[in-house]
């Protein structure tokens, strides 16, 4: 068993056993293996559990310490400069052996494990007993677990992070990541609560992480804070608690290093403490907000120890959080590949000023941009009028255009636009992302200004905010005047205001006006800069965080599937006697099965029969499949998971994300109330044998099962009882194809 990469929860009292099935075609293997889903007792994902606290005679309650995990032990480094070791298996404490020159006694530092070593960064040193003569540090020390040796690191080149304390740090992909407020007072909120810097262990250099991911549609990043913890697990960084604006929040924030987005983890509904005696029964189920605690990852769980809670009370509590682990969502990458390879394009945009053209897909463009949708509809009407056809409710654009060498059926003229920024706009429609300007390249910043102008023209709020913030982040002393002149030429008022305010800052003004570029500005701009400098700073009217960031790719594709794209459908999906309109480009982007079909033997009548091997999914499961294809949704009833378990192989999805969710869904949610619905699904997925707990026999649904299926249930139950099994504790076995 296991959790499908993310663990699972304790199931109900019954289960389903699926027997041998034939290999699926296409994409199946020549042999059949079996996947067993256990309904025993194991952790629910995103579940908090309270463990035994540390007794006073073992170790005092504490805060401002650090905790790391290495093999089967947890190491605690505190302000007394000692190094304690806790054995996870034996639950015993001891003092770790050390040699060499250790770091000075400190607190508010951070500690991480990389390879077979522990790294200590920053913190306060000085007379820590009297809390005087304290100094903030940015030094880096290594402790080798094998030899107990301390070594101080000297980094080479790059920007060394400023001295800091009460920060969070973790290791991911051979780099040390630091999450913290700069040590100096900083009012740039958008930069204060982000991951600021990282250290490459191989290069011994620090890098600053860009902040433009804030506008990718994810929830708001955590408030700037101190005294929190950060750990890494499976491409994600988890930030817990800390002090934020005089509060102690208890939310668990997660940062996706692939999508560069923040999110808030919702605890599992069955989050429960595990009481070891009646003393703990009245304690809260979730860890309360706290500061200066410590966290470490052991296997697939995060352990939180100690810290300071309300009223400056030190805690000796230990909590465990169960991580989830699923293959990454490839929705944005799949649509991005569709844009890059230009297959099955059915619209061509013509830019007459440059005598250039670029191709795209009607379904992707019309789903994301209403103004381009209007232009495409108008161009289609013109084409139909020229060809003497009357438009119908169904648009069959590019149905016969499977050869990329043929011109697309629809041509749309886009005036007053350059090819490169317009293609960046189209790429954004497919991926929800833009490429950031290269540092030091003025032409890249000017190009992004053109993208911003097009975003305003086509009312793409999300792209508007992304491109504007990208330009803001790239403006510096070397390019501000070029960006200012370009903003005036393009009449980009917000960008112009930003550049003017940047120029007249006291720390920038002298350097800017003494530059050669300043002499080349138009007289009108020179006068405006001089007058702006003489005026008092204007009141800030533009909010730091945009109030409207537009709709995301997932939101637009959901609307498109639910009827917003009905008039642009160019293929019909046939399930029994039910017909569902769909879009070739979207199916092609997400499934290699559909890509091969439409490229090699596209059905002449535009109808595709839906099946998963020899099994025909239920209408409800088919809807779940379409939701996953169009916008990556993985939420579905457990019975749908049984139908779609083999869909990733059969349809050739990029990875097994859907399969992992299906497995986890079955392990978590099979109960005696829904086991019969799953049983019927198993009956359709090839020759199942079933047993369930006695509660199932009382369900009205049992009387609606077919005679053959009931006989299978009785036969399987008899075999199970003959083997000494206990009714009510079961497992589900499904062909692993």
XYZ file of C-alpha atoms in Angstrom:
737
model
C 0.000 0.000 0.000
C 0.967 3.554 0.524
C -0.458 6.894 -0.317
C 0.061 7.150 -4.046
C 3.110 9.253 -3.402
C 1.306 11.266 -0.777
C 0.124 8.870 1.845
C -3.474 8.067 2.521
C -5.997 7.915 5.285
C -7.679 5.150 7.157
C -10.472 3.838 5.022
C -13.881 2.584 5.953
C -14.875 -0.875 6.894
C -15.027 -2.412 3.436
C -13.157 -2.746 0.194
C -13.118 -4.042 -3.343
C -10.750 -6.554 -4.927
C -10.337 -6.269 -8.701
C -9.000 -9.393 -10.378
C -7.053 -9.950 -13.565
C -7.775 -7.708 -16.536
C -6.383 -7.558 -20.055
C -3.648 -5.075 -20.967
C -4.948 -1.791 -22.325
C -4.146 -0.445 -25.751
C -2.481 1.899 -26.560
C 0.185 2.700 -24.025
C -0.120 -0.517 -22.056
C 2.625 -2.919 -21.094
C 2.835 -6.534 -22.171
C 2.411 -7.783 -18.636
C -0.052 -7.002 -15.881
C 1.040 -6.078 -12.398
C -1.274 -5.463 -9.470
C -1.569 -2.409 -7.294
C -2.855 -3.071 -3.785
C -4.629 -0.291 -1.923
C -4.603 -0.909 1.816
C -7.403 0.330 4.035
C -5.431 -0.057 7.220
C -4.360 2.602 9.691
C -1.941 5.148 8.281
C -1.661 8.900 8.202
C -4.089 11.156 6.384
C -2.332 13.764 4.257
C -2.241 17.303 5.675
C -3.035 15.888 9.128
C -1.546 17.304 12.320
C -0.837 14.936 15.228
C 0.374 15.833 18.716
C 3.227 13.697 20.055
C 4.599 13.210 23.572
C 6.234 16.404 24.874
C 9.820 16.525 26.052
C 10.041 15.858 29.790
C 11.804 18.447 31.932
C 14.441 16.000 33.176
C 15.382 15.235 29.549
C 15.468 18.801 28.286
C 14.032 22.119 29.386
C 11.302 23.860 27.463
C 12.961 26.150 24.974
C 12.740 28.590 22.088
C 15.152 30.286 19.672
C 16.799 26.900 19.058
C 17.249 24.934 15.822
C 16.350 21.355 14.942
C 17.592 19.247 12.025
C 17.048 15.595 11.114
C 19.816 13.281 9.936
C 19.170 9.587 9.386
C 17.270 8.363 12.477
C 18.201 11.251 14.753
C 17.144 14.832 15.443
C 19.846 17.354 16.399
C 19.085 20.395 18.577
C 21.444 23.419 18.520
C 20.700 26.125 21.086
C 22.131 29.315 22.556
C 24.377 27.441 25.039
C 26.519 26.291 22.119
C 25.906 22.639 22.926
C 24.669 20.113 20.384
C 22.052 17.625 21.558
C 21.038 14.450 19.749
C 17.644 12.740 19.954
C 17.297 9.194 18.596
C 13.941 8.875 16.830
C 13.716 5.092 17.182
C 14.919 4.782 20.781
C 13.408 8.113 21.919
C 16.606 8.873 23.844
C 18.591 12.080 24.291
C 22.384 12.517 24.269
C 25.152 15.036 23.618
C 26.743 14.982 20.150
C 30.536 14.702 19.782
C 32.274 17.800 18.332
C 35.808 18.818 17.271
C 37.316 21.918 15.690
C 36.345 25.551 16.288
C 32.567 25.697 16.768
C 30.532 28.810 15.964
C 30.261 31.368 18.734
C 27.322 30.884 21.128
C 24.250 32.311 19.410
C 20.508 32.260 19.069
C 18.002 33.173 16.350
C 20.254 31.372 13.851
C 19.113 28.797 11.282
C 20.293 25.239 10.637
C 19.895 22.907 7.644
C 21.247 19.536 6.515
C 23.015 19.090 3.172
C 24.632 15.783 2.327
C 26.221 14.453 5.504
C 26.661 17.864 7.146
C 24.684 20.450 9.092
C 25.001 24.147 8.164
C 24.489 26.971 10.691
C 23.817 30.471 9.309
C 23.546 33.870 10.973
C 21.947 34.669 14.315
C 22.876 36.842 17.311
C 26.227 36.449 19.076
C 27.735 38.330 21.991
C 26.985 38.249 25.712
C 23.841 36.197 25.294
C 23.441 35.545 29.033
C 23.013 39.233 29.855
C 21.482 39.979 26.452
C 24.053 42.729 25.799
C 26.727 43.504 23.208
C 24.755 41.471 20.699
C 25.856 41.400 17.068
C 23.933 40.160 14.047
C 25.966 37.684 11.962
C 25.966 36.403 8.390
C 28.614 33.702 8.846
C 28.169 30.111 7.686
C 29.426 27.045 9.601
C 29.410 23.364 8.651
C 29.164 20.448 11.109
C 30.166 17.034 9.713
C 28.032 14.325 11.295
C 30.524 11.539 10.547
C 33.530 13.172 12.238
C 31.888 15.769 14.513
C 34.088 18.498 12.973
C 33.100 22.192 12.755
C 34.279 24.190 9.666
C 33.648 27.870 8.850
C 32.748 28.586 5.202
C 34.171 31.528 3.252
C 31.970 32.262 0.211
C 33.556 33.585 -2.976
C 32.088 36.320 -5.165
C 28.465 37.290 -5.523
C 26.384 39.310 -3.088
C 26.674 37.996 0.458
C 23.351 38.313 2.304
C 23.247 40.956 5.008
C 23.572 39.827 8.599
C 20.248 38.570 9.881
C 18.534 36.618 12.634
C 15.182 34.972 13.368
C 14.981 33.906 9.740
C 14.053 30.651 8.032
C 16.226 28.547 5.770
C 16.127 25.245 3.939
C 17.963 23.259 1.249
C 16.535 22.502 -2.181
C 18.371 21.400 -5.349
C 21.909 21.912 -3.976
C 21.079 25.405 -2.727
C 20.505 27.009 0.650
C 17.326 29.138 0.588
C 16.842 31.993 3.071
C 13.390 33.373 3.914
C 13.528 36.545 5.975
C 13.043 40.249 6.406
C 16.275 42.124 5.648
C 18.098 43.050 8.836
C 17.599 46.738 8.097
C 14.150 48.297 8.339
C 12.497 47.835 4.959
C 9.124 49.114 3.869
C 9.105 47.344 0.474
C 6.511 44.826 1.560
C 6.501 42.876 -1.705
C 10.167 42.098 -1.210
C 10.229 41.654 2.550
C 8.129 38.531 2.794
C 9.545 36.705 -0.186
C 12.340 34.208 -0.508
C 15.202 36.680 -0.753
C 18.388 34.797 -1.451
C 19.836 31.376 -2.048
C 23.325 29.925 -1.848
C 24.656 27.541 -4.464
C 26.783 24.954 -2.637
C 28.703 24.073 -5.802
C 29.427 27.690 -6.828
C 29.538 29.241 -3.318
C 27.560 32.196 -4.659
C 24.371 33.918 -3.511
C 21.462 34.707 -5.850
C 18.360 36.823 -5.353
C 15.008 35.285 -6.333
C 12.675 37.451 -8.508
C 9.323 38.438 -7.013
C 7.078 38.578 -10.073
C 5.433 35.276 -9.190
C 3.016 37.194 -6.938
C 0.728 37.779 -9.908
C 0.427 34.158 -11.008
C -2.998 33.758 -9.462
C -1.888 32.116 -6.245
C -3.121 33.219 -2.806
C -1.380 36.114 -1.110
C 2.135 35.356 0.148
C 2.627 35.196 3.916
C 3.066 38.439 5.792
C 6.609 39.506 6.534
C 7.608 37.792 9.753
C 10.351 36.500 11.998
C 10.820 33.510 14.276
C 9.156 31.140 11.795
C 10.378 27.834 10.363
C 10.838 26.677 6.777
C 11.399 23.125 5.528
C 11.557 21.522 2.080
C 9.673 18.466 0.843
C 9.053 17.288 -2.722
C 9.578 20.508 -4.727
C 7.830 22.605 -2.072
C 8.930 24.851 0.786
C 6.736 24.951 3.907
C 6.673 28.024 6.180
C 4.980 27.664 9.574
C 3.971 30.210 12.237
C 6.280 33.013 13.410
C 5.481 36.553 14.502
C 3.784 38.789 11.926
C 2.686 42.331 12.762
C 2.255 41.632 16.488
C 0.283 38.424 15.879
C 1.166 34.731 16.028
C -0.469 33.152 12.950
C -0.759 29.367 12.875
C -1.269 28.876 9.129
C 1.031 26.612 7.149
C 2.166 28.306 3.917
C 3.633 26.360 1.000
C 5.802 27.702 -1.837
C 5.893 25.744 -5.108
C 9.399 25.992 -6.554
C 8.156 24.866 -9.982
C 5.237 27.251 -10.404
C 6.772 29.985 -8.181
C 3.488 30.352 -6.292
C 2.375 30.546 -2.674
C -0.579 28.712 -1.155
C -2.078 28.021 2.270
C -2.370 24.372 3.315
C -5.814 23.413 4.589
C -5.501 20.851 7.416
C -7.257 17.529 6.907
C -10.763 17.399 8.341
C -9.884 14.417 10.486
C -6.920 16.177 12.093
C -6.793 14.666 15.564
C -4.320 14.547 18.408
C -3.063 11.169 19.517
C -3.563 11.297 23.311
C -1.132 9.224 25.327
C -3.088 9.861 28.517
C -6.110 11.813 29.640
C -3.854 14.799 30.298
C -3.665 15.526 26.549
C -7.337 15.018 25.681
C -8.206 18.666 26.341
C -5.304 20.037 24.304
C -5.965 21.671 20.899
C -5.968 19.489 17.803
C -3.790 21.908 15.819
C -0.567 23.552 16.963
C -1.210 27.085 18.112
C 0.624 30.066 16.716
C 4.160 30.300 18.048
C 7.515 31.946 17.519
C 11.135 30.772 17.792
C 10.162 27.109 17.492
C 12.052 24.558 15.364
C 11.073 22.157 12.584
C 12.596 19.139 10.859
C 11.500 16.620 8.225
C 11.726 12.886 8.889
C 10.523 10.635 6.057
C 7.209 12.141 4.871
C 6.370 14.115 8.008
C 7.313 17.491 9.502
C 8.049 17.682 13.239
C 7.465 20.960 15.118
C 9.154 21.270 18.511
C 9.026 23.911 21.235
C 8.804 27.644 20.726
C 7.189 30.553 22.535
C 3.383 30.657 22.554
C 0.929 33.172 24.029
C 2.021 35.265 27.014
C 5.694 34.437 26.409
C 5.257 30.857 27.616
C 7.901 28.437 26.362
C 6.581 25.176 24.965
C 7.886 21.623 25.073
C 5.236 20.287 22.681
C 5.993 18.132 19.666
C 3.647 17.998 16.641
C 3.832 15.991 13.433
C 2.379 17.082 10.064
C 1.796 14.532 7.290
C 2.942 15.809 3.872
C 1.265 15.028 0.577
C 3.279 14.170 -2.506
C 1.873 14.106 -6.016
C 3.440 14.461 -9.465
C 3.495 18.110 -10.503
C 0.711 19.608 -12.576
C 1.815 19.894 -16.216
C -1.134 21.954 -17.477
C 0.908 25.094 -18.189
C 3.783 23.121 -19.697
C 1.458 21.103 -21.949
C -0.223 24.208 -23.341
C 3.182 25.868 -23.653
C 4.424 22.944 -25.755
C 1.347 23.294 -27.952
C 2.358 26.904 -28.617
C 5.973 25.993 -29.294
C 5.411 23.111 -31.729
C 2.663 24.930 -33.704
C 0.765 21.717 -34.500
C -2.886 21.921 -35.614
C -2.875 25.733 -35.798
C -6.162 27.051 -37.169
C -5.742 30.837 -37.017
C -3.086 33.087 -38.528
C -2.431 36.608 -37.243
C -1.113 39.046 -39.847
C 0.895 42.110 -38.787
C 0.795 44.328 -41.909
C 3.229 46.996 -40.632
C 6.056 44.436 -40.453
C 4.711 42.116 -43.161
C 4.963 39.214 -40.744
C 2.648 36.429 -39.604
C 2.281 34.063 -36.682
C 0.014 31.093 -36.072
C -1.993 30.033 -33.054
C -4.985 27.951 -31.965
C -8.489 29.369 -31.937
C -9.499 27.477 -28.806
C -6.620 28.834 -26.698
C -6.909 32.415 -27.923
C -10.705 32.665 -27.639
C -10.657 31.102 -24.171
C -8.301 33.755 -22.769
C -8.804 37.015 -24.681
C -12.317 38.385 -25.392
C -11.065 41.100 -27.769
C -9.108 38.665 -29.929
C -12.150 36.408 -29.799
C -14.214 39.192 -31.364
C -11.640 39.628 -34.111
C -11.612 35.885 -34.838
C -15.413 35.759 -35.009
C -15.434 38.739 -37.357
C -12.759 37.160 -39.578
C -14.740 33.918 -39.700
C -17.881 35.737 -40.754
C -15.928 37.469 -43.522
C -14.523 34.142 -44.668
C -17.937 32.499 -44.695
C -19.375 35.411 -46.657
C -16.620 35.204 -49.254
C -17.010 31.461 -49.612
C -20.775 31.778 -49.880
C -21.532 29.790 -46.735
C -23.909 30.634 -43.930
C -22.353 30.488 -40.493
C -23.649 27.719 -38.287
C -23.714 27.333 -34.529
C -20.819 24.885 -34.842
C -17.539 26.242 -36.119
C -15.504 23.606 -37.979
C -12.306 25.607 -38.218
C -9.308 23.736 -39.432
C -11.064 20.349 -39.331
C -9.194 19.157 -42.422
C -6.031 21.080 -41.629
C -3.963 18.344 -40.048
C -1.051 19.153 -42.330
C 0.969 21.991 -40.798
C 2.069 23.097 -44.274
C -1.449 24.109 -45.263
C -2.573 27.644 -44.444
C -5.084 27.912 -41.592
C -8.717 28.647 -42.327
C -8.947 31.932 -40.387
C -6.751 35.003 -40.906
C -6.871 37.963 -38.513
C -5.156 41.319 -39.133
C -3.518 42.946 -36.081
C -2.468 46.540 -36.723
C -0.006 48.673 -34.751
C 1.748 45.698 -33.238
C 5.224 44.228 -33.526
C 5.742 40.514 -33.964
C 7.913 39.767 -30.917
C 5.750 41.449 -28.247
C 2.585 40.058 -29.866
C 4.032 36.537 -29.759
C 4.881 37.076 -26.096
C 1.237 37.998 -25.576
C 0.129 34.801 -27.309
C 2.571 32.743 -25.271
C 1.084 34.235 -22.120
C -2.385 33.115 -23.237
C -1.103 29.540 -23.371
C 1.022 29.490 -20.210
C -0.011 32.367 -17.905
C 3.680 33.270 -17.811
C 6.090 35.726 -19.366
C 9.853 35.731 -19.765
C 11.525 38.269 -17.516
C 13.991 40.800 -18.967
C 17.634 39.849 -18.791
C 19.628 41.908 -16.340
C 21.524 44.702 -18.076
C 19.686 44.410 -21.420
C 17.822 47.659 -22.101
C 16.149 46.187 -25.182
C 14.505 43.506 -23.027
C 12.950 46.117 -20.759
C 11.706 48.105 -23.763
C 10.248 44.909 -25.218
C 8.365 44.284 -21.984
C 7.013 47.828 -22.217
C 5.580 46.931 -25.633
C 3.980 43.841 -24.104
C 2.454 46.075 -21.428
C 1.005 48.333 -24.128
C -0.561 45.354 -25.923
C -1.971 44.075 -22.636
C -3.713 47.417 -22.134
C -4.972 47.397 -25.713
C -6.470 43.898 -25.480
C -7.731 44.296 -21.884
C -5.599 41.483 -20.476
C -5.487 42.560 -16.842
C -3.322 39.686 -15.724
C -0.693 40.284 -18.413
C -0.879 44.011 -17.741
C 0.045 43.543 -14.096
C 2.725 40.948 -14.839
C 4.466 43.015 -17.499
C 4.237 46.243 -15.489
C 5.753 44.667 -12.400
C 8.411 43.013 -14.536
C 9.426 46.415 -15.918
C 9.383 47.934 -12.422
C 11.715 45.215 -11.169
C 14.093 45.767 -14.108
C 14.359 49.567 -14.024
C 17.707 50.830 -12.771
C 20.055 53.765 -13.099
C 21.438 52.469 -16.390
C 18.094 52.171 -18.206
C 15.550 54.383 -16.450
C 15.831 57.240 -18.983
C 15.398 54.899 -21.959
C 12.328 53.352 -20.334
C 10.980 56.817 -19.495
C 11.352 58.078 -23.074
C 9.753 54.905 -24.413
C 6.838 55.207 -21.964
C 6.229 58.774 -23.144
C 6.271 57.665 -26.780
C 3.817 54.815 -26.113
C 1.688 56.961 -23.754
C 2.026 54.543 -20.862
C 1.142 56.889 -18.022
C 1.615 54.514 -15.071
C 5.039 53.481 -16.297
C 5.991 57.092 -16.942
C 5.025 58.064 -13.388
C 7.073 55.234 -11.961
C 10.154 56.283 -13.941
C 9.795 59.954 -12.981
C 9.526 59.078 -9.293
C 12.560 56.818 -9.652
C 14.615 59.613 -11.258
C 13.846 62.309 -8.667
C 14.732 60.157 -5.655
C 17.545 61.768 -3.692
C 19.720 58.675 -4.043
C 19.237 58.576 -7.837
C 18.864 62.167 -9.014
C 22.510 63.283 -9.210
C 23.669 60.134 -11.001
C 20.829 60.342 -13.523
C 21.233 63.995 -14.501
C 25.014 63.575 -14.874
C 24.639 60.724 -17.365
C 25.018 61.104 -21.132
C 21.502 59.751 -21.728
C 20.051 62.688 -19.789
C 21.431 65.122 -22.377
C 19.549 63.293 -25.156
C 16.080 63.631 -23.592
C 13.502 65.834 -25.238
C 13.115 69.360 -23.821
C 9.623 68.543 -22.577
C 10.889 65.600 -20.535
C 13.805 67.627 -19.154
C 11.421 70.322 -17.951
C 9.099 67.728 -16.417
C 11.951 66.084 -14.492
C 13.236 69.412 -13.141
C 9.761 70.518 -12.068
C 9.002 67.135 -10.491
C 12.172 67.431 -8.407
C 11.095 70.833 -7.065
C 7.646 69.596 -6.038
C 6.907 67.743 -2.786
C 6.508 63.986 -3.193
C 2.961 63.177 -4.333
C 0.674 61.089 -2.180
C 0.835 57.448 -3.200
C -2.421 56.540 -4.955
C -1.398 53.268 -6.572
C -1.658 50.307 -4.154
C 1.397 48.138 -3.626
C -0.620 45.041 -4.475
C -3.027 45.134 -7.446
C -6.675 44.676 -6.493
C -7.551 42.926 -9.758
C -5.092 40.478 -11.280
C -7.497 39.004 -13.833
C -8.454 35.399 -14.373
C -5.986 32.526 -14.438
C -5.470 29.913 -17.137
C -7.328 27.339 -15.036
C -10.294 29.655 -14.485
C -10.594 30.541 -18.166
C -10.345 26.925 -19.318
C -13.007 25.893 -16.808
C -15.410 28.479 -18.219
C -14.484 27.363 -21.732
C -15.303 23.718 -20.967
C -18.558 24.578 -19.234
C -19.983 26.255 -22.335
C -17.872 29.314 -23.030
C -16.173 27.619 -25.967
C -19.179 25.807 -27.441
C -19.197 27.782 -30.691
C -15.553 26.911 -31.374
C -15.800 23.130 -30.923
C -14.306 21.134 -33.793
C -14.647 17.524 -32.602
C -17.379 15.404 -31.008
C -16.582 12.892 -28.242
C -18.972 9.916 -28.306
C -19.708 8.029 -25.058
C -22.429 5.418 -25.642
C -25.334 7.522 -26.945
C -24.011 10.753 -25.417
C -22.138 13.302 -27.562
C -19.914 15.978 -26.030
C -18.344 18.779 -28.121
C -14.637 19.423 -27.543
C -11.581 21.129 -29.030
C -8.834 19.339 -30.936
C -6.013 21.651 -29.893
C -6.738 21.207 -26.184
C -7.043 17.424 -26.456
C -3.829 17.319 -28.484
C -1.900 19.429 -25.980
C -2.789 17.205 -23.053
C -2.856 13.719 -24.603
C -0.403 11.964 -26.923
C -3.236 9.552 -27.814
C -5.341 12.356 -29.311
C -2.261 13.954 -30.875
C -1.468 10.754 -32.783
C -5.118 10.289 -33.754
C -5.615 13.770 -35.202
C -2.247 13.738 -36.955
C -2.485 10.292 -38.578
C -6.097 9.202 -38.902
C -8.385 12.036 -37.888
C -12.022 10.805 -38.061
C -13.761 12.180 -41.130
C -17.093 12.687 -39.378
C -15.390 14.513 -36.491
C -16.533 11.908 -33.934
C -14.250 10.071 -31.522
C -15.496 7.125 -29.475
C -14.363 7.335 -25.859
C -13.103 4.294 -23.988
C -10.223 3.301 -21.733
C -9.023 0.113 -23.325
C -12.017 -2.227 -23.459
C -13.752 -0.385 -20.622
C -16.263 2.415 -21.204
C -16.258 4.961 -18.365
C -19.442 6.229 -16.773
C -20.754 9.658 -17.878
C -19.700 11.070 -14.509
C -16.174 9.657 -14.849
C -15.981 11.031 -18.399
C -16.818 14.508 -17.081
C -14.058 14.140 -14.487
C -11.660 13.150 -17.282
C -12.525 16.257 -19.317
C -12.064 18.508 -16.292
C -8.584 17.093 -15.816
C -7.712 17.534 -19.494
C -8.981 21.105 -19.783
C -7.874 22.656 -16.501
C -6.105 20.012 -14.427
C -8.883 19.378 -11.897
C -8.383 16.161 -9.903
C -11.397 16.294 -7.582
C -13.852 13.467 -8.246
C -15.971 10.831 -6.456
C -14.104 7.626 -5.520
C -15.998 5.562 -8.109
C -14.669 7.864 -10.858
C -11.144 7.212 -9.618
C -11.572 3.508 -10.318
C -12.601 4.228 -13.921
C -9.789 6.725 -14.517
C -6.996 4.884 -12.743
C -5.512 3.633 -16.029
C -6.398 6.727 -18.085
C -2.912 8.344 -17.817
C -1.338 5.351 -19.578
C -4.038 4.859 -22.172
C -4.321 8.524 -23.181
C -0.622 9.276 -22.802
C -0.727 12.096 -20.263
C 2.584 13.771 -19.450
C 2.844 12.165 -16.008
C 0.889 10.067 -13.513
C -0.579 12.924 -11.481
C -4.155 11.795 -12.197
C -3.274 8.204 -11.316
C -1.747 9.231 -7.976
C -4.831 11.247 -7.065
C -7.102 8.356 -8.061
C -5.197 5.986 -5.828
C -5.194 8.405 -2.920
C -8.910 9.110 -3.441
C -9.731 5.413 -3.212
C -7.596 4.826 -0.138
C -9.007 7.837 1.645
C -12.685 7.681 0.764
C -13.859 4.083 0.311
C -16.486 3.511 3.018
C -19.397 1.162 3.442
C -21.713 3.962 2.213
C -20.112 4.223 -1.239
C -18.467 0.831 -1.669
C -21.332 -0.471 -3.823
C -20.972 2.399 -6.303
C -17.281 1.562 -6.503
C -18.208 -2.095 -6.835
C -20.289 -1.363 -9.919
C -17.396 0.612 -11.365
C -15.070 -2.302 -10.643
C -17.492 -4.647 -12.377
C -17.134 -2.578 -15.551
C -13.348 -2.405 -15.304
C -12.860 -6.155 -15.883
C -13.965 -9.185 -13.821
C -13.785 -8.029 -10.176
C -14.085 -10.107 -7.008
C -15.495 -8.239 -4.033
C -15.943 -8.420 -0.319
C -17.179 -5.819 2.142
C -18.133 -5.365 5.748
C -21.460 -6.479 7.182
C -22.814 -2.915 7.095
C -22.919 -3.070 3.303
C -25.550 -5.799 3.429
C -28.006 -3.316 4.943
C -27.675 -0.735 2.162
C -30.645 -0.379 -0.257
C -28.162 -0.074 -3.131
C -27.240 -3.742 -2.666
C -30.648 -4.811 -3.996
C -30.064 -3.008 -7.294
C -26.916 -4.941 -8.232
C -27.069 -7.456 -11.055
C -27.450 -11.157 -10.272
C -24.024 -11.952 -11.713
C -22.358 -9.292 -9.620
C -24.081 -10.495 -6.437
C -22.858 -14.024 -7.139
C -19.329 -12.653 -7.512
C -19.701 -10.883 -4.161
C -20.864 -14.078 -2.433
C -18.124 -16.178 -4.028
C -15.413 -13.693 -3.064
C -16.802 -13.398 0.475
C -16.876 -17.188 0.849
C -13.294 -17.508 -0.356
C -12.177 -14.792 2.024
C -13.917 -16.343 5.044
C -12.556 -19.765 4.133
C -9.081 -18.285 4.289
C -9.635 -17.026 7.844
C -10.242 -13.382 6.973
C -12.244 -10.959 9.079
C -15.175 -9.312 7.387
C -14.869 -5.558 7.449
C -11.141 -5.107 6.883
C -10.273 -5.301 3.250
C -8.127 -4.231 0.404
C -8.665 -3.218 -3.190
C -6.520 -4.665 -5.952
C -6.544 -2.991 -9.357
C -4.511 -3.887 -12.448
C -1.385 -1.730 -12.481
C -1.023 -1.240 -16.226
